PDB file of C-alpha atoms in Angstrom:
ATOM      1  CA  MET A   2     218.226 161.757  80.434  1.00 51.00           C
ATOM      2  CA  SER A   3     221.649 160.871  80.434  1.00 62.00           C
ATOM      3  CA  GLY A   4     221.364 157.455  79.787  1.00 65.00           C
ATOM      4  CA  PRO A   5     220.674 154.339  82.568  1.00 77.00           C
ATOM      5  CA  TYR A   6     220.870 155.086  86.146  1.00 82.00           C
ATOM      6  CA  ARG A   7     222.612 152.447  87.654  1.00 83.00           C
ATOM      7  CA  ILE A   8     221.792 150.716  91.116  1.00 84.00           C
ATOM      8  CA  ARG A   9     224.812 148.685  91.579  1.00 82.00           C
ATOM      9  CA  GLY A  10     226.655 146.519  89.557  1.00 81.00           C
ATOM     10  CA  SER A  11     224.565 145.991  86.225  1.00 84.00           C
ATOM     11  CA  VAL A  12     221.421 146.689  87.506  1.00 84.00           C
ATOM     12  CA  ALA A  13     220.210 150.337  86.309  1.00 84.00           C
ATOM     13  CA  LEU A  14     216.626 152.189  86.880  1.00 84.00           C
ATOM     14  CA  PRO A  15     214.345 150.960  83.642  1.00 83.00           C
ATOM     15  CA  GLU A  16     213.553 154.273  82.145  1.00 85.00           C
ATOM     16  CA  ALA A  17     210.063 152.787  80.590  1.00 86.00           C
ATOM     17  CA  GLU A  18     208.993 151.933  84.719  1.00 87.00           C
ATOM     18  CA  LEU A  19     209.526 155.768  85.575  1.00 89.00           C
ATOM     19  CA  LEU A  20     206.761 157.856  85.763  1.00 89.00           C
ATOM     20  CA  TRP A  21     207.096 161.226  85.858  1.00 92.00           C
ATOM     21  CA  ARG A  22     205.156 164.618  86.689  1.00 90.00           C
ATOM     22  CA  PHE A  23     206.053 167.901  86.663  1.00 90.00           C
ATOM     23  CA  SER A  24     204.629 171.155  88.794  1.00 87.00           C
ATOM     24  CA  ARG A  25     205.312 174.898  89.480  1.00 83.00           C
ATOM     25  CA  SER A  26     208.286 175.394  91.864  1.00 75.00           C
ATOM     26  CA  SER A  27     208.961 177.531  94.590  1.00 73.00           C
ATOM     27  CA  GLY A  28     212.240 179.495  95.379  1.00 65.00           C
ATOM     28  CA  PRO A  29     214.077 181.901  92.754  1.00 65.00           C
ATOM     29  CA  GLY A  30     213.191 182.714  89.131  1.00 64.00           C
ATOM     30  CA  GLY A  31     211.041 185.511  88.913  1.00 66.00           C
ATOM     31  CA  GLN A  32     208.387 185.783  86.265  1.00 69.00           C
ATOM     32  CA  HIS A  33     209.755 182.551  84.687  1.00 67.00           C
ATOM     33  CA  VAL A  34     208.605 180.499  88.040  1.00 64.00           C
ATOM     34  CA  ASN A  35     205.079 181.265  87.549  1.00 68.00           C
ATOM     35  CA  THR A  36     204.827 179.874  84.287  1.00 75.00           C
ATOM     36  CA  SER A  37     206.923 176.969  83.842  1.00 79.00           C
ATOM     37  CA  ASP A  38     206.699 173.334  85.357  1.00 83.00           C
ATOM     38  CA  THR A  39     210.547 173.046  86.716  1.00 85.00           C
ATOM     39  CA  GLN A  40     209.632 171.091  89.978  1.00 88.00           C
ATOM     40  CA  ALA A  41     210.493 166.971  88.405  1.00 91.00           C
ATOM     41  CA  GLU A  42     208.599 164.426  90.395  1.00 92.00           C
ATOM     42  CA  VAL A  43     209.418 160.802  89.535  1.00 93.00           C
ATOM     43  CA  ARG A  44     207.770 157.633  91.043  1.00 93.00           C
ATOM     44  CA  PHE A  45     208.921 154.153  90.530  1.00 92.00           C
ATOM     45  CA  ASP A  46     206.424 151.101  91.228  1.00 91.00           C
ATOM     46  CA  LEU A  47     208.606 149.084  93.576  1.00 89.00           C
ATOM     47  CA  ALA A  48     205.980 146.480  94.409  1.00 87.00           C
ATOM     48  CA  GLY A  49     205.291 145.601  90.789  1.00 88.00           C
ATOM     49  CA  THR A  50     209.052 145.708  89.185  1.00 87.00           C
ATOM     50  CA  GLN A  51     210.630 143.265  87.598  1.00 87.00           C
ATOM     51  CA  SER A  52     213.434 144.785  86.919  1.00 87.00           C
ATOM     52  CA  LEU A  53     215.298 143.948  90.312  1.00 87.00           C
ATOM     53  CA  PRO A  54     216.380 140.648  91.369  1.00 89.00           C
ATOM     54  CA  PRO A  55     213.826 139.263  93.733  1.00 89.00           C
ATOM     55  CA  VAL A  56     216.172 139.295  96.959  1.00 91.00           C
ATOM     56  CA  TRP A  57     216.951 143.186  96.170  1.00 90.00           C
ATOM     57  CA  LYS A  58     213.035 143.847  95.554  1.00 90.00           C
ATOM     58  CA  GLU A  59     211.928 141.984  99.171  1.00 91.00           C
ATOM     59  CA  ARG A  60     215.206 144.036 100.963  1.00 90.00           C
ATOM     60  CA  ALA A  61     214.020 147.374  99.099  1.00 90.00           C
ATOM     61  CA  LEU A  62     210.597 146.685 100.373  1.00 91.00           C
ATOM     62  CA  GLU A  63     211.064 146.117 103.736  1.00 91.00           C
ATOM     63  CA  ARG A  64     213.628 148.928 104.193  1.00 91.00           C
ATOM     64  CA  LEU A  65     211.566 151.335 102.379  1.00 90.00           C
ATOM     65  CA  ALA A  66     208.218 150.496 103.724  1.00 90.00           C
ATOM     66  CA  ASP A  67     207.354 154.088 105.193  1.00 91.00           C
ATOM     67  CA  ARG A  68     208.440 155.827 102.174  1.00 88.00           C
ATOM     68  CA  LEU A  69     206.117 153.822  99.712  1.00 88.00           C
ATOM     69  CA  VAL A  70     202.569 154.951  98.572  1.00 88.00           C
ATOM     70  CA  ASP A  71     200.699 152.308  97.309  1.00 89.00           C
ATOM     71  CA  GLY A  72     203.732 150.456  96.150  1.00 88.00           C
ATOM     72  CA  HIS A  73     205.482 153.701  94.651  1.00 91.00           C
ATOM     73  CA  VAL A  74     208.549 155.196  95.815  1.00 93.00           C
ATOM     74  CA  VAL A  75     208.410 159.117  95.201  1.00 93.00           C
ATOM     75  CA  VAL A  76     211.194 161.345  95.010  1.00 93.00           C
ATOM     76  CA  ARG A  77     210.805 164.985  93.992  1.00 92.00           C
ATOM     77  CA  ALA A  78     213.359 167.743  93.240  1.00 92.00           C
ATOM     78  CA  SER A  79     213.266 171.321  92.926  1.00 88.00           C
ATOM     79  CA  GLU A  80     216.032 173.206  93.729  1.00 86.00           C
ATOM     80  CA  HIS A  81     217.271 174.046  89.863  1.00 86.00           C
ATOM     81  CA  ARG A  82     215.421 176.787  87.708  1.00 82.00           C
ATOM     82  CA  SER A  83     215.632 174.279  84.914  1.00 86.00           C
ATOM     83  CA  GLN A  84     213.319 171.295  84.526  1.00 88.00           C
ATOM     84  CA  TRP A  85     216.043 169.010  82.732  1.00 91.00           C
ATOM     85  CA  ARG A  86     218.174 169.244  85.570  1.00 92.00           C
ATOM     86  CA  ASN A  87     215.508 168.560  88.295  1.00 92.00           C
ATOM     87  CA  ARG A  88     214.908 165.537  86.080  1.00 91.00           C
ATOM     88  CA  GLU A  89     218.318 164.620  86.734  1.00 92.00           C
ATOM     89  CA  THR A  90     218.500 165.200  90.195  1.00 93.00           C
ATOM     90  CA  ALA A  91     215.620 163.273  90.696  1.00 93.00           C
ATOM     91  CA  ALA A  92     216.430 160.357  89.192  1.00 92.00           C
ATOM     92  CA  VAL A  93     220.117 160.035  90.582  1.00 92.00           C
ATOM     93  CA  ARG A  94     218.299 160.458  94.037  1.00 93.00           C
ATOM     94  CA  LEU A  95     216.232 157.931  93.147  1.00 93.00           C
ATOM     95  CA  ALA A  96     218.901 155.310  92.193  1.00 91.00           C
ATOM     96  CA  ALA A  97     221.102 156.365  95.305  1.00 92.00           C
ATOM     97  CA  LEU A  98     217.977 155.692  97.457  1.00 92.00           C
ATOM     98  CA  LEU A  99     217.396 151.946  95.503  1.00 91.00           C
ATOM     99  CA  ALA A 100     221.234 151.084  95.969  1.00 91.00           C
ATOM    100  CA  GLU A 101     221.197 151.755  99.586  1.00 91.00           C
ATOM    101  CA  ALA A 102     217.951 150.067 100.195  1.00 91.00           C
ATOM    102  CA  THR A 103     219.095 146.945  98.489  1.00 89.00           C
ATOM    103  CA  ALA A 104     222.781 146.845 100.018  1.00 90.00           C
ATOM    104  CA  PRO A 105     223.135 143.717 101.603  1.00 90.00           C
ATOM    105  CA  PRO A 106     223.117 143.772 105.714  1.00 90.00           C
ATOM    106  CA  PRO A 107     226.584 144.219 106.868  1.00 90.00           C
ATOM    107  CA  ALA A 108     228.092 140.995 108.693  1.00 94.00           C
ATOM    108  CA  PRO A 109     226.911 140.478 112.262  1.00 94.00           C
ATOM    109  CA  ARG A 110     229.534 141.551 114.573  1.00 93.00           C
ATOM    110  CA  ARG A 111     231.422 138.585 116.007  1.00 94.00           C
ATOM    111  CA  LYS A 112     232.016 139.304 120.135  1.00 93.00           C
ATOM    112  CA  ARG A 113     235.932 138.996 121.040  1.00 93.00           C
ATOM    113  CA  LYS A 114     237.247 138.319 124.480  1.00 94.00           C
ATOM    114  CA  VAL A 115     239.358 141.564 125.726  1.00 93.00           C
ATOM    115  CA  PRO A 116     242.972 140.346 126.095  1.00 95.00           C
ATOM    116  CA  ARG A 117     244.547 140.303 129.341  1.00 96.00           C
ATOM    117  CA  GLY A 118     247.405 142.806 128.755  1.00 97.00           C
ATOM    118  CA  VAL A 119     244.603 145.448 127.714  1.00 96.00           C
ATOM    119  CA  ASN A 120     242.996 144.716 130.651  1.00 96.00           C
ATOM    120  CA  GLU A 121     246.442 144.704 133.451  1.00 97.00           C
ATOM    121  CA  ARG A 122     246.967 148.094 131.660  1.00 97.00           C
ATOM    122  CA  ARG A 123     244.110 149.625 132.802  1.00 97.00           C
ATOM    123  CA  LEU A 124     244.193 148.046 136.418  1.00 97.00           C
ATOM    124  CA  ARG A 125     247.381 149.163 136.620  1.00 97.00           C
ATOM    125  CA  GLU A 126     246.443 152.906 135.303  1.00 97.00           C
ATOM    126  CA  LYS A 127     243.764 152.820 137.645  1.00 97.00           C
ATOM    127  CA  LYS A 128     245.995 152.004 140.661  1.00 96.00           C
ATOM    128  CA  GLN A 129     248.679 155.008 139.691  1.00 96.00           C
ATOM    129  CA  ARG A 130     245.762 157.444 139.305  1.00 96.00           C
ATOM    130  CA  SER A 131     244.492 156.099 142.893  1.00 94.00           C
ATOM    131  CA  ASP A 132     247.748 156.681 144.578  1.00 92.00           C
ATOM    132  CA  VAL A 133     248.198 160.041 142.806  1.00 92.00           C
ATOM    133  CA  LYS A 134     244.791 161.395 144.169  1.00 90.00           C
ATOM    134  CA  ARG A 135     245.734 159.609 147.354  1.00 88.00           C
ATOM    135  CA  GLY A 136     249.361 161.628 147.877  1.00 86.00           C
ATOM    136  CA  ARG A 137     246.791 165.052 147.705  1.00 87.00           C
ATOM    137  CA  THR A 138     245.247 164.112 151.046  1.00 80.00           C
ATOM    138  CA  GLY A 139     248.258 166.320 152.899  1.00 73.00           C
ATOM    139  CA  ARG A 140     248.794 163.939 155.755  1.00 70.00           C
ATOM    140  CA  GLY A 141     252.355 164.251 156.829  1.00 62.00           C
ATOM    141  CA  TRP A 142     253.021 167.614 155.686  1.00 58.00           C
ATOM    142  CA  GLY A 143     252.207 169.192 159.292  1.00 54.00           C
ATOM    143  CA  PRO A 144     254.415 169.920 162.042  1.00 55.00           C
TER     144      PRO A 144
END
């Protein structure tokens, strides 16, 4: 593994809390794919971890509730032919998933009054369009 994977700020994925499992991967690779365990699956105990701040942990548990399996987040990677690269991919994906899940909620939208000029311009353009269409009736063009 190439060092700690940052979630956000100084918080990183703790290597000791990652559970790895490897299995045979489908896809290209010829005879090699039948004999080596290249697919990487990483499990992170989100419910039992002490490495995340309590607020982040609560937020992540709420947002990832549909992805949790017995309190664990599971990420699988099998697009590369080497186990090492699949490990890297899975760990990066897990860190990105946790970063997104622990991000603070966006600021609430504040309603603003529509400026008078915007409303007046809209009504003026409607009136002009109406006049253009009214002018197409053809009245007054005859003999």
